[in-house]
PDB file of C-alpha atoms in Angstrom:
ATOM      1  CA  UNK A   1       0.000   0.000   0.000  1.00 50.00           C
ATOM      2  CA  UNK A   2       2.794   2.413   0.860  1.00 53.00           C
ATOM      3  CA  UNK A   3       4.497   1.563  -2.411  1.00 50.00           C
ATOM      4  CA  UNK A   4       1.261   2.284  -4.287  1.00 55.00           C
ATOM      5  CA  UNK A   5       0.868   5.618  -2.515  1.00 55.00           C
ATOM      6  CA  UNK A   6       4.456   6.550  -3.256  1.00 53.00           C
ATOM      7  CA  UNK A   7       3.956   5.690  -6.934  1.00 47.00           C
ATOM      8  CA  UNK A   8       0.733   7.690  -7.046  1.00 51.00           C
ATOM      9  CA  UNK A   9       2.407  10.674  -5.447  1.00 56.00           C
ATOM     10  CA  UNK A  10       5.342  10.414  -7.854  1.00 47.00           C
ATOM     11  CA  UNK A  11       2.968  10.249 -10.820  1.00 48.00           C
ATOM     12  CA  UNK A  12       1.032  13.247  -9.532  1.00 50.00           C
ATOM     13  CA  UNK A  13       4.237  15.220  -9.060  1.00 45.00           C
ATOM     14  CA  UNK A  14       5.360  14.336 -12.561  1.00 43.00           C
ATOM     15  CA  UNK A  15       2.020  15.425 -14.030  1.00 49.00           C
ATOM     16  CA  UNK A  16       2.185  18.684 -12.067  1.00 46.00           C
ATOM     17  CA  UNK A  17       5.703  19.282 -13.356  1.00 42.00           C
ATOM     18  CA  UNK A  18       4.591  18.668 -16.934  1.00 40.00           C
ATOM     19  CA  UNK A  19       1.644  21.001 -16.465  1.00 43.00           C
ATOM     20  CA  UNK A  20       3.932  23.733 -15.112  1.00 43.00           C
ATOM     21  CA  UNK A  21       6.366  23.255 -17.973  1.00 40.00           C
ATOM     22  CA  UNK A  22       3.508  23.493 -20.447  1.00 42.00           C
ATOM     23  CA  UNK A  23       2.251  26.647 -18.778  1.00 43.00           C
ATOM     24  CA  UNK A  24       5.701  28.170 -18.836  1.00 47.00           C
ATOM     25  CA  UNK A  25       6.050  27.339 -22.550  1.00 54.00           C
ATOM     26  CA  UNK A  26       2.747  28.954 -23.457  1.00 87.00           C
ATOM     27  CA  UNK A  27       4.222  32.393 -24.179  1.00 96.00           C
ATOM     28  CA  UNK A  28       2.489  34.613 -25.045  1.00 97.00           C
ATOM     29  CA  UNK A  29      -0.695  34.170 -23.049  1.00 96.00           C
ATOM     30  CA  UNK A  30      -1.697  37.850 -23.028  1.00 97.00           C
ATOM     31  CA  UNK A  31      -1.137  40.974 -25.193  1.00 98.00           C
ATOM     32  CA  UNK A  32       2.445  42.040 -25.946  1.00 98.00           C
ATOM     33  CA  UNK A  33       3.584  45.678 -26.190  1.00 98.00           C
ATOM     34  CA  UNK A  34       5.943  46.901 -28.902  1.00 98.00           C
ATOM     35  CA  UNK A  35       7.370  50.275 -27.877  1.00 98.00           C
ATOM     36  CA  UNK A  36       8.504  52.239 -30.937  1.00 97.00           C
ATOM     37  CA  UNK A  37      11.247  54.740 -30.144  1.00 92.00           C
ATOM     38  CA  UNK A  38      10.039  57.190 -32.818  1.00 87.00           C
ATOM     39  CA  UNK A  39       6.834  58.982 -33.762  1.00 86.00           C
ATOM     40  CA  UNK A  40       3.699  57.695 -35.475  1.00 89.00           C
ATOM     41  CA  UNK A  41       3.821  57.611 -39.262  1.00 83.00           C
ATOM     42  CA  UNK A  42       7.577  57.134 -39.585  1.00 80.00           C
ATOM     43  CA  UNK A  43       9.259  54.093 -41.118  1.00 81.00           C
ATOM     44  CA  UNK A  44       9.938  52.380 -37.782  1.00 90.00           C
ATOM     45  CA  UNK A  45       6.311  52.879 -36.769  1.00 92.00           C
ATOM     46  CA  UNK A  46       4.957  51.473 -40.042  1.00 91.00           C
ATOM     47  CA  UNK A  47       7.341  48.521 -39.845  1.00 94.00           C
ATOM     48  CA  UNK A  48       6.329  47.870 -36.226  1.00 96.00           C
ATOM     49  CA  UNK A  49       2.639  47.854 -37.100  1.00 97.00           C
ATOM     50  CA  UNK A  50       3.172  45.431 -39.994  1.00 96.00           C
ATOM     51  CA  UNK A  51       5.259  43.212 -37.741  1.00 97.00           C
ATOM     52  CA  UNK A  52       2.650  43.429 -34.965  1.00 98.00           C
ATOM     53  CA  UNK A  53      -0.057  42.259 -37.357  1.00 98.00           C
ATOM     54  CA  UNK A  54       2.009  39.281 -38.513  1.00 98.00           C
ATOM     55  CA  UNK A  55       3.089  38.334 -34.988  1.00 98.00           C
ATOM     56  CA  UNK A  56      -0.498  38.471 -33.722  1.00 98.00           C
ATOM     57  CA  UNK A  57      -1.565  36.117 -36.501  1.00 97.00           C
ATOM     58  CA  UNK A  58       1.297  33.726 -35.755  1.00 97.00           C
ATOM     59  CA  UNK A  59       1.173  33.752 -31.963  1.00 97.00           C
ATOM     60  CA  UNK A  60      -2.507  34.246 -31.238  1.00 97.00           C
ATOM     61  CA  UNK A  61      -2.194  37.321 -29.020  1.00 98.00           C
ATOM     62  CA  UNK A  62      -2.464  41.060 -29.825  1.00 98.00           C
ATOM     63  CA  UNK A  63       0.817  42.936 -30.321  1.00 98.00           C
ATOM     64  CA  UNK A  64       0.104  46.535 -29.354  1.00 98.00           C
ATOM     65  CA  UNK A  65       2.263  49.308 -30.823  1.00 98.00           C
ATOM     66  CA  UNK A  66       3.045  52.202 -28.496  1.00 97.00           C
ATOM     67  CA  UNK A  67       4.952  55.246 -29.784  1.00 96.00           C
ATOM     68  CA  UNK A  68       7.449  56.865 -27.424  1.00 94.00           C
ATOM     69  CA  UNK A  69       9.472  59.392 -29.451  1.00 90.00           C
ATOM     70  CA  UNK A  70      12.069  61.866 -28.255  1.00 84.00           C
ATOM     71  CA  UNK A  71      15.784  62.193 -27.431  1.00 83.00           C
ATOM     72  CA  UNK A  72      16.830  60.300 -30.555  1.00 79.00           C
ATOM     73  CA  UNK A  73      14.853  57.252 -29.466  1.00 87.00           C
ATOM     74  CA  UNK A  74      16.214  57.099 -25.949  1.00 91.00           C
ATOM     75  CA  UNK A  75      12.950  57.970 -24.198  1.00 93.00           C
ATOM     76  CA  UNK A  76      11.402  54.806 -25.587  1.00 95.00           C
ATOM     77  CA  UNK A  77      14.496  52.700 -24.972  1.00 96.00           C
ATOM     78  CA  UNK A  78      14.776  53.911 -21.373  1.00 96.00           C
ATOM     79  CA  UNK A  79      11.107  53.081 -20.817  1.00 97.00           C
ATOM     80  CA  UNK A  80      11.676  49.521 -22.010  1.00 98.00           C
ATOM     81  CA  UNK A  81      14.850  49.243 -19.917  1.00 97.00           C
ATOM     82  CA  UNK A  82      12.720  50.015 -16.832  1.00 97.00           C
ATOM     83  CA  UNK A  83       9.902  47.640 -17.835  1.00 98.00           C
ATOM     84  CA  UNK A  84       9.362  44.204 -16.288  1.00 97.00           C
ATOM     85  CA  UNK A  85      11.492  41.546 -17.959  1.00 98.00           C
ATOM     86  CA  UNK A  86       8.511  39.235 -18.388  1.00 97.00           C
ATOM     87  CA  UNK A  87       8.393  38.805 -22.163  1.00 98.00           C
ATOM     88  CA  UNK A  88       5.501  41.199 -22.686  1.00 98.00           C
ATOM     89  CA  UNK A  89       7.283  44.395 -23.663  1.00 98.00           C
ATOM     90  CA  UNK A  90       9.819  44.879 -26.455  1.00 98.00           C
ATOM     91  CA  UNK A  91      11.508  47.822 -28.148  1.00 98.00           C
ATOM     92  CA  UNK A  92      11.439  48.536 -31.889  1.00 98.00           C
ATOM     93  CA  UNK A  93      14.494  50.642 -32.644  1.00 95.00           C
ATOM     94  CA  UNK A  94      17.918  50.412 -34.250  1.00 91.00           C
ATOM     95  CA  UNK A  95      21.069  52.403 -34.805  1.00 87.00           C
ATOM     96  CA  UNK A  96      19.984  55.579 -32.926  1.00 85.00           C
ATOM     97  CA  UNK A  97      19.673  53.803 -29.595  1.00 91.00           C
ATOM     98  CA  UNK A  98      22.150  50.951 -29.868  1.00 93.00           C
ATOM     99  CA  UNK A  99      24.990  51.896 -32.229  1.00 91.00           C
ATOM    100  CA  UNK A 100      25.117  55.646 -31.786  1.00 87.00           C
ATOM    101  CA  UNK A 101      23.466  56.711 -28.551  1.00 84.00           C
ATOM    102  CA  UNK A 102      26.197  55.614 -26.130  1.00 87.00           C
ATOM    103  CA  UNK A 103      28.636  57.921 -27.977  1.00 88.00           C
ATOM    104  CA  UNK A 104      26.270  60.799 -28.711  1.00 83.00           C
ATOM    105  CA  UNK A 105      24.402  61.023 -25.416  1.00 85.00           C
ATOM    106  CA  UNK A 106      26.845  61.333 -22.550  1.00 80.00           C
ATOM    107  CA  UNK A 107      24.333  61.180 -19.697  1.00 85.00           C
ATOM    108  CA  UNK A 108      22.229  58.132 -20.477  1.00 90.00           C
ATOM    109  CA  UNK A 109      20.645  56.553 -17.418  1.00 90.00           C
ATOM    110  CA  UNK A 110      21.012  53.057 -18.885  1.00 94.00           C
ATOM    111  CA  UNK A 111      23.357  51.027 -21.091  1.00 94.00           C
ATOM    112  CA  UNK A 112      21.446  50.125 -24.269  1.00 95.00           C
ATOM    113  CA  UNK A 113      23.242  46.878 -25.139  1.00 95.00           C
ATOM    114  CA  UNK A 114      23.292  45.704 -21.515  1.00 96.00           C
ATOM    115  CA  UNK A 115      19.838  46.820 -20.366  1.00 98.00           C
ATOM    116  CA  UNK A 116      17.889  46.429 -23.645  1.00 98.00           C
ATOM    117  CA  UNK A 117      19.785  43.668 -25.475  1.00 98.00           C
ATOM    118  CA  UNK A 118      18.960  42.430 -28.993  1.00 98.00           C
ATOM    119  CA  UNK A 119      16.256  40.006 -30.018  1.00 98.00           C
ATOM    120  CA  UNK A 120      16.603  40.202 -33.818  1.00 98.00           C
ATOM    121  CA  UNK A 121      17.287  42.530 -36.727  1.00 98.00           C
ATOM    122  CA  UNK A 122      14.376  42.894 -39.155  1.00 97.00           C
ATOM    123  CA  UNK A 123      15.436  45.163 -42.026  1.00 94.00           C
ATOM    124  CA  UNK A 124      17.882  47.744 -43.376  1.00 89.00           C
ATOM    125  CA  UNK A 125      17.167  50.861 -45.458  1.00 87.00           C
ATOM    126  CA  UNK A 126      19.164  53.630 -47.165  1.00 88.00           C
ATOM    127  CA  UNK A 127      18.281  57.303 -46.868  1.00 91.00           C
ATOM    128  CA  UNK A 128      17.585  59.730 -49.693  1.00 95.00           C
ATOM    129  CA  UNK A 129      19.176  63.178 -49.609  1.00 98.00           C
ATOM    130  CA  UNK A 130      16.472  65.646 -50.650  1.00 98.00           C
ATOM    131  CA  UNK A 131      16.413  69.440 -50.747  1.00 98.00           C
ATOM    132  CA  UNK A 132      13.743  72.080 -50.977  1.00 97.00           C
ATOM    133  CA  UNK A 133      13.342  72.951 -54.691  1.00 96.00           C
ATOM    134  CA  UNK A 134      14.038  76.607 -53.931  1.00 96.00           C
ATOM    135  CA  UNK A 135      17.602  75.686 -52.992  1.00 97.00           C
ATOM    136  CA  UNK A 136      19.660  76.349 -56.153  1.00 97.00           C
ATOM    137  CA  UNK A 137      21.401  72.956 -56.310  1.00 98.00           C
ATOM    138  CA  UNK A 138      20.833  69.847 -58.417  1.00 97.00           C
ATOM    139  CA  UNK A 139      23.710  67.649 -57.297  1.00 97.00           C
ATOM    140  CA  UNK A 140      25.808  66.840 -54.266  1.00 98.00           C
ATOM    141  CA  UNK A 141      28.716  68.731 -55.829  1.00 97.00           C
ATOM    142  CA  UNK A 142      26.594  71.875 -56.159  1.00 98.00           C
ATOM    143  CA  UNK A 143      25.295  71.434 -52.618  1.00 98.00           C
ATOM    144  CA  UNK A 144      28.828  71.181 -51.227  1.00 98.00           C
ATOM    145  CA  UNK A 145      29.902  74.229 -53.234  1.00 97.00           C
ATOM    146  CA  UNK A 146      26.966  76.233 -51.876  1.00 98.00           C
ATOM    147  CA  UNK A 147      27.694  75.102 -48.325  1.00 97.00           C
ATOM    148  CA  UNK A 148      31.272  76.308 -48.706  1.00 96.00           C
ATOM    149  CA  UNK A 149      30.057  79.668 -49.998  1.00 96.00           C
ATOM    150  CA  UNK A 150      27.603  79.984 -47.104  1.00 95.00           C
ATOM    151  CA  UNK A 151      29.234  78.197 -44.139  1.00 92.00           C
ATOM    152  CA  UNK A 152      26.761  77.423 -41.374  1.00 90.00           C
ATOM    153  CA  UNK A 153      23.794  78.950 -43.213  1.00 96.00           C
ATOM    154  CA  UNK A 154      22.371  75.784 -44.758  1.00 97.00           C
ATOM    155  CA  UNK A 155      20.359  73.479 -42.502  1.00 97.00           C
ATOM    156  CA  UNK A 156      19.243  69.868 -42.494  1.00 97.00           C
ATOM    157  CA  UNK A 157      16.508  68.192 -40.473  1.00 97.00           C
ATOM    158  CA  UNK A 158      16.318  64.734 -38.936  1.00 92.00           C
ATOM    159  CA  UNK A 159      14.026  62.677 -36.744  1.00 85.00           C
ATOM    160  CA  UNK A 160      16.386  63.308 -33.831  1.00 81.00           C
ATOM    161  CA  UNK A 161      19.989  63.215 -32.733  1.00 76.00           C
ATOM    162  CA  UNK A 162      21.614  59.892 -33.403  1.00 73.00           C
ATOM    163  CA  UNK A 163      19.250  58.843 -36.198  1.00 79.00           C
ATOM    164  CA  UNK A 164      20.695  57.681 -39.503  1.00 81.00           C
ATOM    165  CA  UNK A 165      19.598  60.968 -41.092  1.00 89.00           C
ATOM    166  CA  UNK A 166      21.492  62.994 -38.505  1.00 88.00           C
ATOM    167  CA  UNK A 167      24.631  60.918 -38.931  1.00 87.00           C
ATOM    168  CA  UNK A 168      24.439  60.950 -42.722  1.00 93.00           C
ATOM    169  CA  UNK A 169      24.557  64.739 -42.545  1.00 94.00           C
ATOM    170  CA  UNK A 170      27.455  64.626 -40.118  1.00 91.00           C
ATOM    171  CA  UNK A 171      29.324  62.191 -42.355  1.00 92.00           C
ATOM    172  CA  UNK A 172      28.858  64.390 -45.427  1.00 95.00           C
ATOM    173  CA  UNK A 173      30.089  67.437 -43.543  1.00 93.00           C
ATOM    174  CA  UNK A 174      33.096  65.543 -42.249  1.00 91.00           C
ATOM    175  CA  UNK A 175      34.049  64.161 -45.662  1.00 93.00           C
ATOM    176  CA  UNK A 176      33.312  67.357 -47.636  1.00 95.00           C
ATOM    177  CA  UNK A 177      34.726  69.738 -45.014  1.00 94.00           C
ATOM    178  CA  UNK A 178      31.602  71.930 -44.851  1.00 95.00           C
ATOM    179  CA  UNK A 179      29.343  73.229 -42.085  1.00 94.00           C
ATOM    180  CA  UNK A 180      25.587  72.588 -42.291  1.00 96.00           C
ATOM    181  CA  UNK A 181      23.432  73.184 -39.212  1.00 95.00           C
ATOM    182  CA  UNK A 182      21.550  70.189 -37.843  1.00 94.00           C
ATOM    183  CA  UNK A 183      17.906  70.792 -36.811  1.00 95.00           C
ATOM    184  CA  UNK A 184      16.486  67.752 -34.954  1.00 92.00           C
ATOM    185  CA  UNK A 185      12.755  67.054 -34.731  1.00 91.00           C
ATOM    186  CA  UNK A 186      10.834  64.569 -32.598  1.00 83.00           C
ATOM    187  CA  UNK A 187       9.585  62.528 -35.565  1.00 84.00           C
ATOM    188  CA  UNK A 188      10.290  61.817 -39.192  1.00 85.00           C
ATOM    189  CA  UNK A 189       7.109  63.398 -40.571  1.00 88.00           C
ATOM    190  CA  UNK A 190       7.983  66.660 -38.796  1.00 94.00           C
ATOM    191  CA  UNK A 191      11.488  66.587 -40.257  1.00 95.00           C
ATOM    192  CA  UNK A 192      10.182  66.088 -43.803  1.00 96.00           C
ATOM    193  CA  UNK A 193       7.473  68.718 -43.381  1.00 96.00           C
ATOM    194  CA  UNK A 194      10.135  71.224 -42.336  1.00 97.00           C
ATOM    195  CA  UNK A 195      11.907  70.766 -45.693  1.00 98.00           C
ATOM    196  CA  UNK A 196       8.641  70.942 -47.634  1.00 97.00           C
ATOM    197  CA  UNK A 197       7.788  74.201 -45.859  1.00 97.00           C
ATOM    198  CA  UNK A 198      11.233  75.657 -46.506  1.00 96.00           C
ATOM    199  CA  UNK A 199      12.048  75.904 -42.810  1.00 97.00           C
ATOM    200  CA  UNK A 200      15.211  73.859 -43.390  1.00 98.00           C
ATOM    201  CA  UNK A 201      17.250  73.340 -46.545  1.00 98.00           C
ATOM    202  CA  UNK A 202      17.415  69.551 -46.755  1.00 98.00           C
ATOM    203  CA  UNK A 203      17.086  66.180 -45.043  1.00 98.00           C
ATOM    204  CA  UNK A 204      18.421  62.638 -45.298  1.00 96.00           C
ATOM    205  CA  UNK A 205      15.394  60.413 -44.964  1.00 91.00           C
ATOM    206  CA  UNK A 206      14.008  56.984 -45.831  1.00 83.00           C
ATOM    207  CA  UNK A 207      12.644  56.916 -49.343  1.00 84.00           C
ATOM    208  CA  UNK A 208       8.924  56.162 -48.956  1.00 78.00           C
ATOM    209  CA  UNK A 209       8.545  59.268 -46.810  1.00 81.00           C
ATOM    210  CA  UNK A 210      10.024  61.544 -49.493  1.00 91.00           C
ATOM    211  CA  UNK A 211       9.748  59.845 -52.911  1.00 87.00           C
ATOM    212  CA  UNK A 212       6.109  60.903 -53.468  1.00 89.00           C
ATOM    213  CA  UNK A 213       7.110  64.534 -52.862  1.00 95.00           C
ATOM    214  CA  UNK A 214      10.101  64.117 -55.187  1.00 95.00           C
ATOM    215  CA  UNK A 215       7.850  62.785 -57.944  1.00 92.00           C
ATOM    216  CA  UNK A 216       5.405  65.644 -57.337  1.00 96.00           C
ATOM    217  CA  UNK A 217       8.208  68.207 -57.639  1.00 96.00           C
ATOM    218  CA  UNK A 218       7.881  69.312 -54.015  1.00 97.00           C
ATOM    219  CA  UNK A 219      11.350  68.006 -53.127  1.00 98.00           C
ATOM    220  CA  UNK A 220      14.479  67.444 -55.210  1.00 98.00           C
ATOM    221  CA  UNK A 221      16.480  64.221 -54.776  1.00 97.00           C
ATOM    222  CA  UNK A 222      20.262  64.537 -54.930  1.00 98.00           C
ATOM    223  CA  UNK A 223      21.634  61.184 -53.764  1.00 98.00           C
ATOM    224  CA  UNK A 224      21.101  57.941 -51.842  1.00 96.00           C
ATOM    225  CA  UNK A 225      23.241  57.012 -48.850  1.00 94.00           C
ATOM    226  CA  UNK A 226      23.836  53.335 -49.678  1.00 89.00           C
ATOM    227  CA  UNK A 227      27.008  52.111 -51.354  1.00 86.00           C
ATOM    228  CA  UNK A 228      25.056  51.123 -54.473  1.00 89.00           C
ATOM    229  CA  UNK A 229      22.021  52.610 -56.185  1.00 89.00           C
ATOM    230  CA  UNK A 230      18.579  51.471 -55.099  1.00 85.00           C
ATOM    231  CA  UNK A 231      15.957  49.905 -57.354  1.00 78.00           C
ATOM    232  CA  UNK A 232      13.374  52.266 -55.855  1.00 78.00           C
ATOM    233  CA  UNK A 233      15.129  55.276 -57.397  1.00 86.00           C
ATOM    234  CA  UNK A 234      17.630  53.891 -59.916  1.00 90.00           C
ATOM    235  CA  UNK A 235      18.315  57.254 -61.569  1.00 93.00           C
ATOM    236  CA  UNK A 236      19.489  58.838 -58.305  1.00 95.00           C
ATOM    237  CA  UNK A 237      23.267  58.513 -57.781  1.00 96.00           C
ATOM    238  CA  UNK A 238      24.897  57.529 -54.509  1.00 97.00           C
ATOM    239  CA  UNK A 239      26.814  60.012 -52.385  1.00 97.00           C
ATOM    240  CA  UNK A 240      29.851  57.821 -53.007  1.00 95.00           C
ATOM    241  CA  UNK A 241      29.441  58.352 -56.759  1.00 95.00           C
ATOM    242  CA  UNK A 242      29.434  62.094 -56.151  1.00 92.00           C
ATOM    243  CA  UNK A 243      33.049  61.917 -55.067  1.00 92.00           C
ATOM    244  CA  UNK A 244      32.905  60.550 -51.505  1.00 95.00           C
ATOM    245  CA  UNK A 245      33.925  56.880 -51.734  1.00 93.00           C
ATOM    246  CA  UNK A 246      33.105  54.802 -48.696  1.00 88.00           C
ATOM    247  CA  UNK A 247      30.106  56.944 -47.789  1.00 93.00           C
ATOM    248  CA  UNK A 248      27.354  54.739 -46.364  1.00 88.00           C
ATOM    249  CA  UNK A 249      24.678  55.584 -43.805  1.00 89.00           C
ATOM    250  CA  UNK A 250      21.895  53.043 -43.445  1.00 85.00           C
ATOM    251  CA  UNK A 251      18.877  52.911 -41.216  1.00 84.00           C
ATOM    252  CA  UNK A 252      18.307  49.501 -39.665  1.00 91.00           C
ATOM    253  CA  UNK A 253      15.446  48.178 -37.598  1.00 94.00           C
ATOM    254  CA  UNK A 254      15.369  45.532 -34.916  1.00 97.00           C
ATOM    255  CA  UNK A 255      13.675  44.306 -31.763  1.00 98.00           C
ATOM    256  CA  UNK A 256      15.181  44.512 -28.289  1.00 98.00           C
ATOM    257  CA  UNK A 257      14.029  43.345 -24.869  1.00 98.00           C
ATOM    258  CA  UNK A 258      14.574  44.286 -21.229  1.00 98.00           C
ATOM    259  CA  UNK A 259      17.563  42.527 -19.704  1.00 98.00           C
ATOM    260  CA  UNK A 260      16.737  39.076 -18.265  1.00 98.00           C
ATOM    261  CA  UNK A 261      13.639  38.647 -20.437  1.00 98.00           C
ATOM    262  CA  UNK A 262      12.874  34.882 -20.438  1.00 97.00           C
ATOM    263  CA  UNK A 263      14.971  33.171 -23.084  1.00 95.00           C
ATOM    264  CA  UNK A 264      12.030  31.139 -24.338  1.00 95.00           C
ATOM    265  CA  UNK A 265      10.184  34.371 -25.220  1.00 97.00           C
ATOM    266  CA  UNK A 266      13.224  35.856 -26.970  1.00 97.00           C
ATOM    267  CA  UNK A 267      13.928  32.632 -28.876  1.00 97.00           C
ATOM    268  CA  UNK A 268      10.314  32.191 -29.963  1.00 97.00           C
ATOM    269  CA  UNK A 269       9.964  35.813 -31.033  1.00 98.00           C
ATOM    270  CA  UNK A 270      13.228  35.713 -32.978  1.00 98.00           C
ATOM    271  CA  UNK A 271      12.177  32.538 -34.779  1.00 98.00           C
ATOM    272  CA  UNK A 272       8.841  34.079 -35.761  1.00 98.00           C
ATOM    273  CA  UNK A 273      10.592  37.225 -37.021  1.00 98.00           C
ATOM    274  CA  UNK A 274      12.907  35.115 -39.193  1.00 98.00           C
ATOM    275  CA  UNK A 275       9.886  33.407 -40.711  1.00 97.00           C
ATOM    276  CA  UNK A 276       7.929  36.647 -41.152  1.00 97.00           C
ATOM    277  CA  UNK A 277      10.666  38.585 -42.969  1.00 95.00           C
ATOM    278  CA  UNK A 278      10.816  35.770 -45.547  1.00 95.00           C
ATOM    279  CA  UNK A 279       7.087  36.030 -46.201  1.00 96.00           C
ATOM    280  CA  UNK A 280       6.391  37.583 -49.651  1.00 96.00           C
ATOM    281  CA  UNK A 281       3.752  39.930 -48.229  1.00 96.00           C
ATOM    282  CA  UNK A 282       6.144  41.233 -45.569  1.00 96.00           C
ATOM    283  CA  UNK A 283       8.891  41.632 -48.181  1.00 93.00           C
ATOM    284  CA  UNK A 284       6.485  43.741 -50.250  1.00 93.00           C
ATOM    285  CA  UNK A 285       5.627  45.858 -47.224  1.00 92.00           C
ATOM    286  CA  UNK A 286       9.297  46.425 -46.462  1.00 91.00           C
ATOM    287  CA  UNK A 287       9.931  47.393 -50.072  1.00 87.00           C
ATOM    288  CA  UNK A 288       7.162  49.956 -49.675  1.00 83.00           C
ATOM    289  CA  UNK A 289       9.172  51.385 -46.782  1.00 82.00           C
ATOM    290  CA  UNK A 290      12.310  51.572 -48.897  1.00 82.00           C
ATOM    291  CA  UNK A 291      13.751  48.734 -46.833  1.00 87.00           C
ATOM    292  CA  UNK A 292      14.859  45.187 -47.440  1.00 84.00           C
ATOM    293  CA  UNK A 293      14.533  42.165 -45.155  1.00 91.00           C
ATOM    294  CA  UNK A 294      17.711  41.532 -43.205  1.00 92.00           C
ATOM    295  CA  UNK A 295      17.285  39.017 -40.406  1.00 97.00           C
ATOM    296  CA  UNK A 296      19.944  38.567 -37.743  1.00 97.00           C
ATOM    297  CA  UNK A 297      19.410  36.640 -34.524  1.00 97.00           C
ATOM    298  CA  UNK A 298      20.342  38.090 -31.134  1.00 97.00           C
ATOM    299  CA  UNK A 299      23.980  36.976 -31.223  1.00 97.00           C
ATOM    300  CA  UNK A 300      24.457  38.101 -34.829  1.00 98.00           C
ATOM    301  CA  UNK A 301      22.898  41.486 -34.128  1.00 97.00           C
ATOM    302  CA  UNK A 302      25.123  41.926 -31.096  1.00 97.00           C
ATOM    303  CA  UNK A 303      28.147  41.216 -33.308  1.00 97.00           C
ATOM    304  CA  UNK A 304      26.864  43.644 -35.958  1.00 94.00           C
ATOM    305  CA  UNK A 305      26.561  46.432 -33.400  1.00 95.00           C
ATOM    306  CA  UNK A 306      30.029  45.626 -32.083  1.00 94.00           C
ATOM    307  CA  UNK A 307      31.406  46.481 -35.542  1.00 89.00           C
ATOM    308  CA  UNK A 308      29.096  49.373 -36.408  1.00 89.00           C
ATOM    309  CA  UNK A 309      29.237  51.218 -33.097  1.00 92.00           C
ATOM    310  CA  UNK A 310      32.976  52.064 -33.220  1.00 91.00           C
ATOM    311  CA  UNK A 311      32.518  53.450 -36.740  1.00 85.00           C
ATOM    312  CA  UNK A 312      30.001  55.992 -35.484  1.00 89.00           C
ATOM    313  CA  UNK A 313      32.104  56.738 -32.408  1.00 90.00           C
ATOM    314  CA  UNK A 314      34.990  57.694 -34.682  1.00 87.00           C
ATOM    315  CA  UNK A 315      32.730  60.013 -36.683  1.00 85.00           C
ATOM    316  CA  UNK A 316      31.157  61.583 -33.599  1.00 85.00           C
ATOM    317  CA  UNK A 317      34.556  62.166 -32.000  1.00 84.00           C
ATOM    318  CA  UNK A 318      35.929  63.674 -35.208  1.00 78.00           C
ATOM    319  CA  UNK A 319      32.866  65.777 -35.845  1.00 68.00           C
ATOM    320  CA  UNK A 320      32.421  66.860 -32.250  1.00 61.00           C
ATOM    321  CA  UNK A 321      28.757  65.941 -32.261  1.00 58.00           C
ATOM    322  CA  UNK A 322      27.164  65.593 -28.842  1.00 56.00           C
ATOM    323  CA  UNK A 323      23.569  65.707 -27.692  1.00 55.00           C
ATOM    324  CA  UNK A 324      22.389  67.906 -24.855  1.00 45.00           C
TER     325      UNK A 324
END
């Protein structure tokens, strides 16, 4: 009888253990928040909403997008760094917070790579250098010549300090030896609107946000910031072609999580992202954003940042750029 009771108890304990394991493996069992470190309507926001839709379909729970713009993305990243590491809040960001921010912002209250480590990279995208049509330039060479004639008078907007648009402008100034004033905004749409209104001279921005205005004659495209021309605007030369070899400034998008987020949640989410970015519909959506799928898992993205981050540190140190 004692043996039977012991066996029954052992069986019950085993069943309880299996039930607990199953419960623990059931992530997600409630809605998941995706905090976007930039404003509504920008490329990161649109990408996040497309990703949220696909993830909800795949995982059976709502993925809720929450915009938290400001400070070059660091308001949103800091919010996620302070969030519970329970697998139900993630950050959608990229270079501004994880490759550039530690060098540009000297008083961060958190360490991005330590406190909001990578989950996966989703996509990369070049920027398009566009100017207000009233600016009397039709090429990068003419723009540089004008900037040298009027040092410090020309301006360029961005979605915030540390964004790829900000750094593209800094890189051009550093390579061309000119001075162009940076005017940061809280979101991409505001930065583009400022050029359309003539409040600033130019911007470096992702193509879907500016190509319609270029085609309508409201903006003039001078160059793309990738090493090679893009199929979205094949007639537009690269900055490198304009006489600045090695020039490359890409936007990239990824997901990050609070430190100590359960590995099973990170692994599952990364696997779903890898599958989603290969989906033809998602590829088409990314193309509409001027981006291309570029999946990296957490370890690969960490290695990517380890290479990219020093490059931007060198530029920031040479250029003297620093956020308030």
